[in-house]
Short mmCIF file of N, CA and C and ligand atoms in Angstrom, two decimals:
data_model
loop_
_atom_site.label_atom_id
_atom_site.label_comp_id
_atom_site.label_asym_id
_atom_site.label_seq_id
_atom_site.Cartn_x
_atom_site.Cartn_y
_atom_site.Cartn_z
N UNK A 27 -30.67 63.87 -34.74
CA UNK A 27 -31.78 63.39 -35.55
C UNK A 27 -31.75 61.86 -35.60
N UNK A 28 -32.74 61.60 -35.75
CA UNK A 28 -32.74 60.23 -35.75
C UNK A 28 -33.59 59.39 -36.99
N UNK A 29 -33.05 58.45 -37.70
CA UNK A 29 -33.46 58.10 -38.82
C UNK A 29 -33.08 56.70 -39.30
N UNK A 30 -34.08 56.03 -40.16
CA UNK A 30 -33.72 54.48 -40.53
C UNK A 30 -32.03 54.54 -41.46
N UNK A 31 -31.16 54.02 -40.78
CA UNK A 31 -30.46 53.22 -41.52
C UNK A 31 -30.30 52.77 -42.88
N UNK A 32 -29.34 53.40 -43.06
CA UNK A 32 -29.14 53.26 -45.16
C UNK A 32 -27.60 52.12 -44.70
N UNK A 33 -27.76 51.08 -46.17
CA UNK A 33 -26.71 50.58 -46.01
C UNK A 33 -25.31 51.06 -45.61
N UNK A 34 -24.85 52.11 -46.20
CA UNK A 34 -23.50 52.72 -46.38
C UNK A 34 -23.68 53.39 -44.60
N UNK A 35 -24.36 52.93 -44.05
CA UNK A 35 -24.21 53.45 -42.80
C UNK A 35 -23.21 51.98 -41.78
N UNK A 36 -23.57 51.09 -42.25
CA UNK A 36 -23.08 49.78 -41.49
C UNK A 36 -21.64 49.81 -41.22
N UNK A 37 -20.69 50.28 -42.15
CA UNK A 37 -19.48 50.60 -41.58
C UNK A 37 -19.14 51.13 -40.55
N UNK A 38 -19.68 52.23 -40.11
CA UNK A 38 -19.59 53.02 -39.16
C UNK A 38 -20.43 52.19 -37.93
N UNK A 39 -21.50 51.60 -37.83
CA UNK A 39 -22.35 51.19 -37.15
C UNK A 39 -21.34 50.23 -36.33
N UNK A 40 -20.41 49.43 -37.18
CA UNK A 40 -19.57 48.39 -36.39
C UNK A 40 -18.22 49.29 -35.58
N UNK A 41 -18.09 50.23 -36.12
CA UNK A 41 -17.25 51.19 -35.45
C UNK A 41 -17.85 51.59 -34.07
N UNK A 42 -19.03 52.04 -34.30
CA UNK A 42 -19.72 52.41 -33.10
C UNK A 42 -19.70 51.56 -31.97
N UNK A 43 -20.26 50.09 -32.54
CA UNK A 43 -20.71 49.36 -31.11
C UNK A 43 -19.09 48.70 -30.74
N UNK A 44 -17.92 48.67 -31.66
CA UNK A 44 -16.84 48.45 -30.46
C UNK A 44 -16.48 49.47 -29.58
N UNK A 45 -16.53 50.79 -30.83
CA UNK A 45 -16.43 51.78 -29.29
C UNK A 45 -17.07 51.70 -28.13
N UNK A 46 -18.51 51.38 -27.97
CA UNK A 46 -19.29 51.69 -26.88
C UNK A 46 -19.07 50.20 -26.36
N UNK A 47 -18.63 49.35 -26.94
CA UNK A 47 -18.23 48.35 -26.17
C UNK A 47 -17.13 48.49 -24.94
N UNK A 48 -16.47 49.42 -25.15
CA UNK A 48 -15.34 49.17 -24.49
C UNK A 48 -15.17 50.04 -22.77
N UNK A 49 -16.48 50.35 -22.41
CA UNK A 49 -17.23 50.41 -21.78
C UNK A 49 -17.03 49.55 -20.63
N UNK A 50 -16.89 48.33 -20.52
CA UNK A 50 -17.31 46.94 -20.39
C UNK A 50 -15.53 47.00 -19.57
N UNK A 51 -15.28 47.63 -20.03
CA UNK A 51 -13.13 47.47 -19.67
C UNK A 51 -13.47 48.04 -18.19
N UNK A 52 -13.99 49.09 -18.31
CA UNK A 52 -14.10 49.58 -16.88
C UNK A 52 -14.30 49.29 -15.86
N UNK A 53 -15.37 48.12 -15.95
CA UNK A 53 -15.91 47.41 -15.10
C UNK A 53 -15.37 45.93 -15.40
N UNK A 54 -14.24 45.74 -15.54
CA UNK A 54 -13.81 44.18 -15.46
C UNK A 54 -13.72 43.40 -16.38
N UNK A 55 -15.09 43.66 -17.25
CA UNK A 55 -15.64 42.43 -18.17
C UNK A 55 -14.67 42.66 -19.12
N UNK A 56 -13.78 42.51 -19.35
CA UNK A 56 -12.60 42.57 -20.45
C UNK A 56 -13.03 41.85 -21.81
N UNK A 57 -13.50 40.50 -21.76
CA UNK A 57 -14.21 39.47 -22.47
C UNK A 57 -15.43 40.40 -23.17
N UNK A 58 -16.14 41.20 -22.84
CA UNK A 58 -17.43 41.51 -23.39
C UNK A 58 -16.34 42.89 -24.24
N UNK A 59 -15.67 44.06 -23.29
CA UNK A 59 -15.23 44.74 -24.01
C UNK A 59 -14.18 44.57 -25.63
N UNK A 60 -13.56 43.38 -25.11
CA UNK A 60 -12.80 43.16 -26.52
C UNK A 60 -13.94 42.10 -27.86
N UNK A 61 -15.04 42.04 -27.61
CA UNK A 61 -16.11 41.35 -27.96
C UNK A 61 -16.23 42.24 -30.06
N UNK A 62 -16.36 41.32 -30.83
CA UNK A 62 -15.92 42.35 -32.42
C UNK A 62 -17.32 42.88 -32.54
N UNK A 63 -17.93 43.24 -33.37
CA UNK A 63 -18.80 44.27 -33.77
C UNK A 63 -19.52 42.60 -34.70
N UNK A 64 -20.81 43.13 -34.60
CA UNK A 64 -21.99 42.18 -35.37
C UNK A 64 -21.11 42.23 -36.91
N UNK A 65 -21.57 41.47 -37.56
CA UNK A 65 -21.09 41.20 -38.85
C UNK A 65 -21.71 42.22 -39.97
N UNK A 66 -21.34 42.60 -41.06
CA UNK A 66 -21.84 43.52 -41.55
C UNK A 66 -22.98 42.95 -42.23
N UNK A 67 -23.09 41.45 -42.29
CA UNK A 67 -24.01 41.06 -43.32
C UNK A 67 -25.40 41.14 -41.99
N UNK A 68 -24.78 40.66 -41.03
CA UNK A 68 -26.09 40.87 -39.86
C UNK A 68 -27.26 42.11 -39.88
N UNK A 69 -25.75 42.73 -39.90
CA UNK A 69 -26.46 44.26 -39.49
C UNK A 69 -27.57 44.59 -41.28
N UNK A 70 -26.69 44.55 -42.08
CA UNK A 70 -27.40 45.08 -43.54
C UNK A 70 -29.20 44.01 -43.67
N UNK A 71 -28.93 42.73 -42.86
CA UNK A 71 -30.01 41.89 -42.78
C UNK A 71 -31.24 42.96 -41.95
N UNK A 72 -30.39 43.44 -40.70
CA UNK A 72 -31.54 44.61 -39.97
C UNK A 72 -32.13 45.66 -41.18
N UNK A 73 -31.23 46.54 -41.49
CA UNK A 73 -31.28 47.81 -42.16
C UNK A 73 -31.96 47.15 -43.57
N UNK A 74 -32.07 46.55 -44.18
CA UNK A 74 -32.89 45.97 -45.15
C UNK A 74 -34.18 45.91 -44.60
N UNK A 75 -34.43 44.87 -43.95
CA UNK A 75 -35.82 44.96 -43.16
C UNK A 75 -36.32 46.32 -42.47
N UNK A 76 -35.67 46.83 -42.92
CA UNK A 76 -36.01 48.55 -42.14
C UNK A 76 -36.17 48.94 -40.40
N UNK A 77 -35.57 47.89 -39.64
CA UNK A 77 -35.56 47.65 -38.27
C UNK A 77 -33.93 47.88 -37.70
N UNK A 78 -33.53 48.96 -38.61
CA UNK A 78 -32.32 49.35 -37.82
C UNK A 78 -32.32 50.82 -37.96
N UNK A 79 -32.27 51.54 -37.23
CA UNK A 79 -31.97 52.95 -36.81
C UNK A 79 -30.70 54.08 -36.25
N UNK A 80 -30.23 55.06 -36.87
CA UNK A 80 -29.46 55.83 -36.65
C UNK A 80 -29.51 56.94 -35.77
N UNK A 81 -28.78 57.42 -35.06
CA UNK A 81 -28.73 58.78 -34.81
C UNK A 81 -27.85 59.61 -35.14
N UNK A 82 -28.07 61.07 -35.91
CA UNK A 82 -26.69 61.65 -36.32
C UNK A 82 -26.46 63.04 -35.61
N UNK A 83 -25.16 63.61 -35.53
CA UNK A 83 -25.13 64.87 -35.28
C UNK A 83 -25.24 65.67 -35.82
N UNK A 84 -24.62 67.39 -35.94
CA UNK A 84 -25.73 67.79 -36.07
C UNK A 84 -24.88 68.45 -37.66
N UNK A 85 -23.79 67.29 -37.83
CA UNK A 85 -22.99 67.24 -39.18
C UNK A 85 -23.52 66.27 -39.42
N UNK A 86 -24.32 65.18 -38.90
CA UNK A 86 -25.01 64.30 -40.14
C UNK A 86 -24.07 62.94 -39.99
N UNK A 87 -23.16 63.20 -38.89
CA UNK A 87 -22.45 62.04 -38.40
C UNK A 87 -23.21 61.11 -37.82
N UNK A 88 -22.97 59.35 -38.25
CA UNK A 88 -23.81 58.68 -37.28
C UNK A 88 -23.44 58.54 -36.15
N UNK A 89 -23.83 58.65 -34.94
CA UNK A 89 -23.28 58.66 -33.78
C UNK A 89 -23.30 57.32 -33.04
N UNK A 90 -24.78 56.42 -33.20
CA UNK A 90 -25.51 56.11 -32.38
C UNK A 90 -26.03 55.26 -33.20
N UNK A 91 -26.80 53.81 -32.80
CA UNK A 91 -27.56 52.93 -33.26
C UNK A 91 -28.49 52.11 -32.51
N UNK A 92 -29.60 51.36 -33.40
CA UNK A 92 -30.17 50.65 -32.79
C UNK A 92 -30.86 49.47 -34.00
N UNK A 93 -30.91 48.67 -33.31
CA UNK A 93 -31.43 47.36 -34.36
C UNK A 93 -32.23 46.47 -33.47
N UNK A 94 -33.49 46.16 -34.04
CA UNK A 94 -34.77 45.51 -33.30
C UNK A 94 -35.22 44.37 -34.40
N UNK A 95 -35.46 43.21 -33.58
CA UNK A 95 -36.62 42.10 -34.33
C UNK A 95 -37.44 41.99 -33.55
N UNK A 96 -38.59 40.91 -34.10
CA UNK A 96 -39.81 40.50 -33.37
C UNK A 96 -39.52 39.09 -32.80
N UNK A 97 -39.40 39.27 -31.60
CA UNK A 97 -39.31 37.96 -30.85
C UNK A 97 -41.13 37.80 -30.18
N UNK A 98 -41.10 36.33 -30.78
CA UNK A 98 -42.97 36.36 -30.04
C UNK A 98 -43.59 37.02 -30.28
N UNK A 99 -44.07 38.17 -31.10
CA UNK A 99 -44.76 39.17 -31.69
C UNK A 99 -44.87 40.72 -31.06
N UNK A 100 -43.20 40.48 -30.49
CA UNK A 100 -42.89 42.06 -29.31
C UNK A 100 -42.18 42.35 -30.17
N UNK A 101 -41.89 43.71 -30.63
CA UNK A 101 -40.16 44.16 -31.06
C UNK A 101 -38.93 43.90 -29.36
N UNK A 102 -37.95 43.42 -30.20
CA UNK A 102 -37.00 43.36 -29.16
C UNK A 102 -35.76 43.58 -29.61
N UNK A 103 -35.67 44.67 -28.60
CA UNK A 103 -33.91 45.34 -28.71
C UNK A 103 -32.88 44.69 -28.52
N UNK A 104 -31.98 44.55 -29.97
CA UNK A 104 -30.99 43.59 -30.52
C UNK A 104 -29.56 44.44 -29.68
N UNK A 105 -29.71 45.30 -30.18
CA UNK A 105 -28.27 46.10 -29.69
C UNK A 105 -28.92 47.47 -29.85
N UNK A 106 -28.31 47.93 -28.94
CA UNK A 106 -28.45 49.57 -28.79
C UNK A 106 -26.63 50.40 -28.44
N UNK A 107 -26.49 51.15 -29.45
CA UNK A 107 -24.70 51.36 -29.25
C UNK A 107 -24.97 53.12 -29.48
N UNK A 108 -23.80 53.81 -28.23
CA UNK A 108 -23.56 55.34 -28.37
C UNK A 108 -22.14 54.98 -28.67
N UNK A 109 -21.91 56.23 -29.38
CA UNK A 109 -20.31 56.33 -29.58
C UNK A 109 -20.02 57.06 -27.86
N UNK A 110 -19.36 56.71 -27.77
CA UNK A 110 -18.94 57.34 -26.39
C UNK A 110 -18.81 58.61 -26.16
N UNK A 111 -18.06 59.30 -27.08
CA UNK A 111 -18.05 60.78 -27.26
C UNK A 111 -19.38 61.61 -27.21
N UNK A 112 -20.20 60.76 -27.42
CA UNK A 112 -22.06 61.29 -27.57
C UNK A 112 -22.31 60.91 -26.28
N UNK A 113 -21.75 59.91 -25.78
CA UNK A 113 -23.24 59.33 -23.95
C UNK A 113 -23.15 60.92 -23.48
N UNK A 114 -24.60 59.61 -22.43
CA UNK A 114 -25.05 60.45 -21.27
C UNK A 114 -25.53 61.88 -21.95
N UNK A 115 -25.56 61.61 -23.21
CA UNK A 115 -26.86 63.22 -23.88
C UNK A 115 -28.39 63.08 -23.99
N UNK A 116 -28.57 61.36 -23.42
CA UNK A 116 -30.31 61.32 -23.95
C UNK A 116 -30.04 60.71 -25.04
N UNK A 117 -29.16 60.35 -25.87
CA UNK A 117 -29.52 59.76 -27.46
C UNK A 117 -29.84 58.63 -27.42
N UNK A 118 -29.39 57.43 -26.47
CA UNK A 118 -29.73 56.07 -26.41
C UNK A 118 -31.54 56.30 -25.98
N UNK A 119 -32.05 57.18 -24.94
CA UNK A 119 -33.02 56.99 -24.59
C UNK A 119 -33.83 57.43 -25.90
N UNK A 120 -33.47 58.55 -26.50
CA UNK A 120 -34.30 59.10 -27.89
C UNK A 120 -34.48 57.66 -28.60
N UNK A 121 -33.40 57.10 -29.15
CA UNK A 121 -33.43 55.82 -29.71
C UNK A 121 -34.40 54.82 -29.30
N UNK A 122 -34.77 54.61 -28.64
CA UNK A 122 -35.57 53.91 -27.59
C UNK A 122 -36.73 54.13 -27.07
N UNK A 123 -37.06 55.32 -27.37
CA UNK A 123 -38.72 55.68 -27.25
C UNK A 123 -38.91 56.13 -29.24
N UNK A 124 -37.73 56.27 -29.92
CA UNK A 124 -38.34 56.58 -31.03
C UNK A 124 -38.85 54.68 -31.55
N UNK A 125 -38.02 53.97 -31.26
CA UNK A 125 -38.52 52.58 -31.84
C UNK A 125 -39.63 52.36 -30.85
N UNK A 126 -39.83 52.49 -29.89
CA UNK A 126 -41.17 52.20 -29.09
C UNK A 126 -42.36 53.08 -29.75
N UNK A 127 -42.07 54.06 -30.12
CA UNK A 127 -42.94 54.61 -31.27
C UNK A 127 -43.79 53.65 -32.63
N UNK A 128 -42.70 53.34 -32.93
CA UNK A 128 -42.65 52.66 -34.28
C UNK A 128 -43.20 51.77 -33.74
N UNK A 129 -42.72 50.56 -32.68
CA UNK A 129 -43.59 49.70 -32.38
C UNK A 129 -44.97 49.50 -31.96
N UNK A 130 -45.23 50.06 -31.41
CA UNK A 130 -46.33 50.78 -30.94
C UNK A 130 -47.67 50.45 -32.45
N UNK A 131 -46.97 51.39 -32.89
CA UNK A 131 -48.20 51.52 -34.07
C UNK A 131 -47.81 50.76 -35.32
N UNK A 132 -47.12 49.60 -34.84
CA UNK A 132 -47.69 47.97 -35.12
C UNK A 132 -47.41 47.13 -34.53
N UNK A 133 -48.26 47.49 -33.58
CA UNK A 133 -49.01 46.86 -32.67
C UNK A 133 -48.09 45.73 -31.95
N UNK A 134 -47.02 46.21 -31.49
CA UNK A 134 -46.38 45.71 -30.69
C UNK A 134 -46.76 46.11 -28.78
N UNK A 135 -47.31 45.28 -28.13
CA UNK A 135 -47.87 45.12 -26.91
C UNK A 135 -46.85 46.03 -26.05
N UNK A 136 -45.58 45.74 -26.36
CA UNK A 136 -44.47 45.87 -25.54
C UNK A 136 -43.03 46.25 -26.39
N UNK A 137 -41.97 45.91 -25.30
CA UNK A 137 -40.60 46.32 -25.95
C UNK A 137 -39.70 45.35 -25.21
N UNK A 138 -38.86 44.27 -25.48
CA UNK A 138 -38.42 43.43 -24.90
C UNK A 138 -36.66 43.70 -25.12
N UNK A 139 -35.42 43.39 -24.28
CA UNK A 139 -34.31 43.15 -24.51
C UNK A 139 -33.59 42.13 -23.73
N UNK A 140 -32.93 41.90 -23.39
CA UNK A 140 -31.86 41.49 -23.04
C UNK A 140 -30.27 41.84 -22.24
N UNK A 141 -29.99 42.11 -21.50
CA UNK A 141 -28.85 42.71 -20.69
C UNK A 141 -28.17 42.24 -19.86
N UNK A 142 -26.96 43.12 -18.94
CA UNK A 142 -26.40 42.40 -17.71
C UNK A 142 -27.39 43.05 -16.43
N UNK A 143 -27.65 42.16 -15.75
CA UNK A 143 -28.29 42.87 -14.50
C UNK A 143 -27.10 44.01 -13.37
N UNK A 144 -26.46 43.56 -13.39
CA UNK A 144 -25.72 44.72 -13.08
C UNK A 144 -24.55 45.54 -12.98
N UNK A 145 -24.63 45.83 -14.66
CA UNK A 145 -24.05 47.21 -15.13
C UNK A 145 -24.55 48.29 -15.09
N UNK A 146 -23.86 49.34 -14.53
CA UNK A 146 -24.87 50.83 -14.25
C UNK A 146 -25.73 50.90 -15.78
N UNK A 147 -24.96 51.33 -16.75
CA UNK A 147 -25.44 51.38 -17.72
C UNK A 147 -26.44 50.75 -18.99
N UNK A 148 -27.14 48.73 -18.18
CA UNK A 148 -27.48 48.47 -18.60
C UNK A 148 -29.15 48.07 -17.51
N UNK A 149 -28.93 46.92 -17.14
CA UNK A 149 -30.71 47.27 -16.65
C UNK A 149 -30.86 48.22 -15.66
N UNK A 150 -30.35 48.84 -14.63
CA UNK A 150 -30.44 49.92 -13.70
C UNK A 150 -30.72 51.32 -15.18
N UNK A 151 -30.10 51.01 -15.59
CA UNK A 151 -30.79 52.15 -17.10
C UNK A 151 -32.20 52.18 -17.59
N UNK A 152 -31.69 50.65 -18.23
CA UNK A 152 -33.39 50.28 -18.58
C UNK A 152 -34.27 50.57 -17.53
N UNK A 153 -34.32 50.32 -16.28
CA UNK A 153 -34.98 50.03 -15.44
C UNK A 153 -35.70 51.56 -15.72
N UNK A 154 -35.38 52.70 -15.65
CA UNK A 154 -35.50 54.62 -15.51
C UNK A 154 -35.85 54.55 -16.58
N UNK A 155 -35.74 53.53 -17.40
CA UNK A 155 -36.65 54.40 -19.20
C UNK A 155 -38.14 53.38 -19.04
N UNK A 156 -38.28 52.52 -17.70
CA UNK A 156 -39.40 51.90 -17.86
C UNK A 156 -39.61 50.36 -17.98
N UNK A 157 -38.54 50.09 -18.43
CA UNK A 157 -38.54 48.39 -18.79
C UNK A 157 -38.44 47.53 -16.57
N UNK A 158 -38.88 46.49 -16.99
CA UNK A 158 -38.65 45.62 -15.58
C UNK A 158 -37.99 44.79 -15.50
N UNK A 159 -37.47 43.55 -14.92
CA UNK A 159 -36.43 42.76 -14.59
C UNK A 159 -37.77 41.90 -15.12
N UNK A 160 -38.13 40.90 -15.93
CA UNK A 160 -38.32 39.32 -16.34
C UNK A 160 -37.56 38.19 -15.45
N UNK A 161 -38.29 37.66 -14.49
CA UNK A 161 -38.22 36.21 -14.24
C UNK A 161 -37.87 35.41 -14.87
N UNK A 162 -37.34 34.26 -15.20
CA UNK A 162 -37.00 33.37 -15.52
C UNK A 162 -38.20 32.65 -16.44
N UNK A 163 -39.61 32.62 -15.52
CA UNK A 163 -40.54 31.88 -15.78
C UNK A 163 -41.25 32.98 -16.74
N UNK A 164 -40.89 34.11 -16.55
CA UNK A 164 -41.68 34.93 -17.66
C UNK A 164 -41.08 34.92 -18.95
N UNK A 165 -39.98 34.50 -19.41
CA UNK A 165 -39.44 34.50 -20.73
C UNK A 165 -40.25 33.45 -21.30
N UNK A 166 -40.67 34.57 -22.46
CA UNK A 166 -41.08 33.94 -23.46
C UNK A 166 -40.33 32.73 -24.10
N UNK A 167 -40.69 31.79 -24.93
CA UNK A 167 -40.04 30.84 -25.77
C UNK A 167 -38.68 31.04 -26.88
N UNK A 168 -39.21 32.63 -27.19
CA UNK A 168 -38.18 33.66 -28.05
C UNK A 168 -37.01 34.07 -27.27
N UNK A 169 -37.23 34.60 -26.12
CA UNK A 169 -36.53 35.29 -25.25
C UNK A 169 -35.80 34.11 -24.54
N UNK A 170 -36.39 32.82 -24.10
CA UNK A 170 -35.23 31.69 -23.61
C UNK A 170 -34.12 31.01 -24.37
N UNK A 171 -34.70 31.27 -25.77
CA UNK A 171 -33.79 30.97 -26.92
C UNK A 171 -32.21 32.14 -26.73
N UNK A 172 -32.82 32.93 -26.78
CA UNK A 172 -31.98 34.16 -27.28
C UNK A 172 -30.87 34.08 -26.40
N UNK A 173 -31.45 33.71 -24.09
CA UNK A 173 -30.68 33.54 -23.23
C UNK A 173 -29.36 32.38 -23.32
N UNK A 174 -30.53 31.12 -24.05
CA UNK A 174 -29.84 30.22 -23.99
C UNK A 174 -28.59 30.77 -25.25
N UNK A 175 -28.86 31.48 -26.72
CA UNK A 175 -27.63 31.39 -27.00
C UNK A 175 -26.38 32.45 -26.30
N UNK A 176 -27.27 33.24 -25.64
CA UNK A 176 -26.04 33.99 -25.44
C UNK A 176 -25.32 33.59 -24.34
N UNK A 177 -26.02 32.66 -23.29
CA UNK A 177 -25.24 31.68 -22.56
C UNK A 177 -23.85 30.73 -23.17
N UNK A 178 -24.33 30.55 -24.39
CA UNK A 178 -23.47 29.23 -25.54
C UNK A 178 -22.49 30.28 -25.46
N UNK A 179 -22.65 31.61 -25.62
CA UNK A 179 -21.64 32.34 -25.62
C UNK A 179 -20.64 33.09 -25.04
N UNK A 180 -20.97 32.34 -23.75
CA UNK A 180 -20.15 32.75 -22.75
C UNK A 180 -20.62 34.07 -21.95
N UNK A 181 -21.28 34.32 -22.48
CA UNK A 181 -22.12 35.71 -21.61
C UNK A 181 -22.43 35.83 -20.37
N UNK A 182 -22.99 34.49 -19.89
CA UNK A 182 -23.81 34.33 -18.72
C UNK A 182 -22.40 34.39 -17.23
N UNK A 183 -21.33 34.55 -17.11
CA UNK A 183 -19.90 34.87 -17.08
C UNK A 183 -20.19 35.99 -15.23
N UNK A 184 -21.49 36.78 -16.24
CA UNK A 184 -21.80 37.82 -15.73
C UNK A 184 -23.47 37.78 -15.83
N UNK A 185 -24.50 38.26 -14.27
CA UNK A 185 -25.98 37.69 -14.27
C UNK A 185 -26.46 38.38 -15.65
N UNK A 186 -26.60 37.85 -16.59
CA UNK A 186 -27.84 38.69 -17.55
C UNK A 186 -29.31 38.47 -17.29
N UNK A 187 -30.38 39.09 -17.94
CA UNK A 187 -32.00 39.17 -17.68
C UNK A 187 -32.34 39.50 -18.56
N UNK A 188 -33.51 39.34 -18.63
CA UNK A 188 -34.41 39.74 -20.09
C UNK A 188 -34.70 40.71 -19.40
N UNK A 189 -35.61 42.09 -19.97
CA UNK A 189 -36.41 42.97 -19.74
C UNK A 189 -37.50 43.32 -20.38
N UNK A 190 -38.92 43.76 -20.11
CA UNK A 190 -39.93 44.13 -20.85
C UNK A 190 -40.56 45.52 -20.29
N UNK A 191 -40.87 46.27 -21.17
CA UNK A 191 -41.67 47.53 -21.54
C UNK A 191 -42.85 47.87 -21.87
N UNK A 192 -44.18 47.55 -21.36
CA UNK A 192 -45.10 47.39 -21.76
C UNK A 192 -45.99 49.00 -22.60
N UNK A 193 -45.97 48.40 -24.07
CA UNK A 193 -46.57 50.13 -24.68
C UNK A 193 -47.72 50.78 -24.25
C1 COA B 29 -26.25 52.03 -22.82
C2 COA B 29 -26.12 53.19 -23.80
C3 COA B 29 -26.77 52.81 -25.11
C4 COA B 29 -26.79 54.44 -23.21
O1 COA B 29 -26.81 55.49 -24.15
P1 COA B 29 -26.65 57.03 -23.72
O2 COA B 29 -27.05 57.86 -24.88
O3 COA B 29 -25.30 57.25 -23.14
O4 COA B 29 -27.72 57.11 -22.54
P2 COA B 29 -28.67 58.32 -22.14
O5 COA B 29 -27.98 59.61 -22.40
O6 COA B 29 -30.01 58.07 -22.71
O7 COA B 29 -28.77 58.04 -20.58
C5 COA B 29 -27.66 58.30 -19.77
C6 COA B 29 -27.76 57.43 -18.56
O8 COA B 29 -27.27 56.13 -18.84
C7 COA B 29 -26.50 55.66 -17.72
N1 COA B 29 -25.11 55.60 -18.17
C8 COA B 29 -24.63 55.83 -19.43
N2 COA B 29 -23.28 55.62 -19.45
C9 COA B 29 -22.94 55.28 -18.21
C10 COA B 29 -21.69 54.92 -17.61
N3 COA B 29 -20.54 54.89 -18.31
N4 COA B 29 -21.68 54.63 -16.30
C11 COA B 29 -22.82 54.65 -15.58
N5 COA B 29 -24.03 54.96 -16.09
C12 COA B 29 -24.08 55.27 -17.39
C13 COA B 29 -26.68 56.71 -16.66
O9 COA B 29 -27.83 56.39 -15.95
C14 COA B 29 -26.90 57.95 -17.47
O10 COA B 29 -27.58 58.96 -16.77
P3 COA B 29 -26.72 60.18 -16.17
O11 COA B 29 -25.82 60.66 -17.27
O12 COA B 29 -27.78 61.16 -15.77
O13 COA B 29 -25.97 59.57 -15.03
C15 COA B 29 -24.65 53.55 -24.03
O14 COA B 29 -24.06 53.86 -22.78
C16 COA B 29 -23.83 52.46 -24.70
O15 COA B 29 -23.74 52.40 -25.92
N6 COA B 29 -23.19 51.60 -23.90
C17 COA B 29 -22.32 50.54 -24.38
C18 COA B 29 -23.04 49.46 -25.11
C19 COA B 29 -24.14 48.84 -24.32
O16 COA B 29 -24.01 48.55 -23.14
N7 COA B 29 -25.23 48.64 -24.99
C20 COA B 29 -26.41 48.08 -24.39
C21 COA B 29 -26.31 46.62 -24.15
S1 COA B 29 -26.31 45.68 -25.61
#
């Protein structure tokens, strides 16, 4: 099931995305896998604004997350995290057409993120749920910001890209 985010969920939420961080070990990036979990005040900043989302099992466990802002007047996917024990069931993609939902019907044009270009699991993913590889020259003003900080952050290490989804 999938459902907005209650505070008392954020604990777990930072649990989640190191797990699914560690992901990242497999393929080398050691730096991204040992990477800490968003801050709790970050995340409660999403889930307040009502732009963070859960998925639970079918005990009501959160499994799964997602947290979106409006960059340029698109929703754009902040982080998207499976507990590992859950991948490869469809829940990231549920996550991801349920906020394209939501966006959608306000009036969001599109669905924008951010990723490594090539991790199986990140735009070759996106790519099968629909999103495209963004040019350089197509990033928005929002979206060059976002590159440039996550460049500051050592990210760029490894090719990242924006991506867009048009609703
Ligand atoms: C990316 C992520 C959200 C996908 O969620 P998910 O629920 O496992 O994905 P779905 O079940 O919707 O789709 C599964 C597909 O994702 C890809 N995938 C997922 N995990 C993969 C892995 N470890 N290796 C290769 N491909 C993988 C495959 O295409 C897979 O399809 P398949 O099982 O038929 O081969 C999840 O793997 C995750 O949390 N990863 C770590 C964090 C991350 O990279 N977040 C996104 C960037 S911020």
């Amino acid at each position: 099931m999938i459902r907005v985010a209650r505070a008392a969920d954020v604990a777990v939420m930072r649990l989640i995305e190191v797990a699914a961080g560690r992901a990242f070990a497999d393929v080398g990036m050691d730096k991204v896998a040992g990477d800490e979990a968003l801050p709790a005040a970050e995340l409660l900043a999403y889930q307040r604004d009502g732009r963070a989302w859960v998925a639970t099992d079918a005990n009501e466990q959160v499994v799964a997350y997602l947290i979106a802002l409006w960059v340029d007047q698109v929703v754009h996917i902040e982080q998207v995290s499976v507990h590992p024990g859950y991948a490869r069931r469809g829940i990231g993609a549920a996550l991801i057409e349920h906020v394209a939902g939501w966006a959608r019907e306000r009036g969001s044009a599109a669905l924008t993120l951010t990723t490594f270009a090539e991790v199986a699991w990140n735009a070759p993913y996106y790519e099968r749920l629909g999103f495209r590889r963004l040019t350089e020259d197509e990033l928005t003003p929002g979206l060059r910001a976002i590159r440039a900080e996550e460049a500051a952050h050592g990210l760029d290490e490894w090719p990242r890209l924006g991506m867009r989804r048009e609703l």
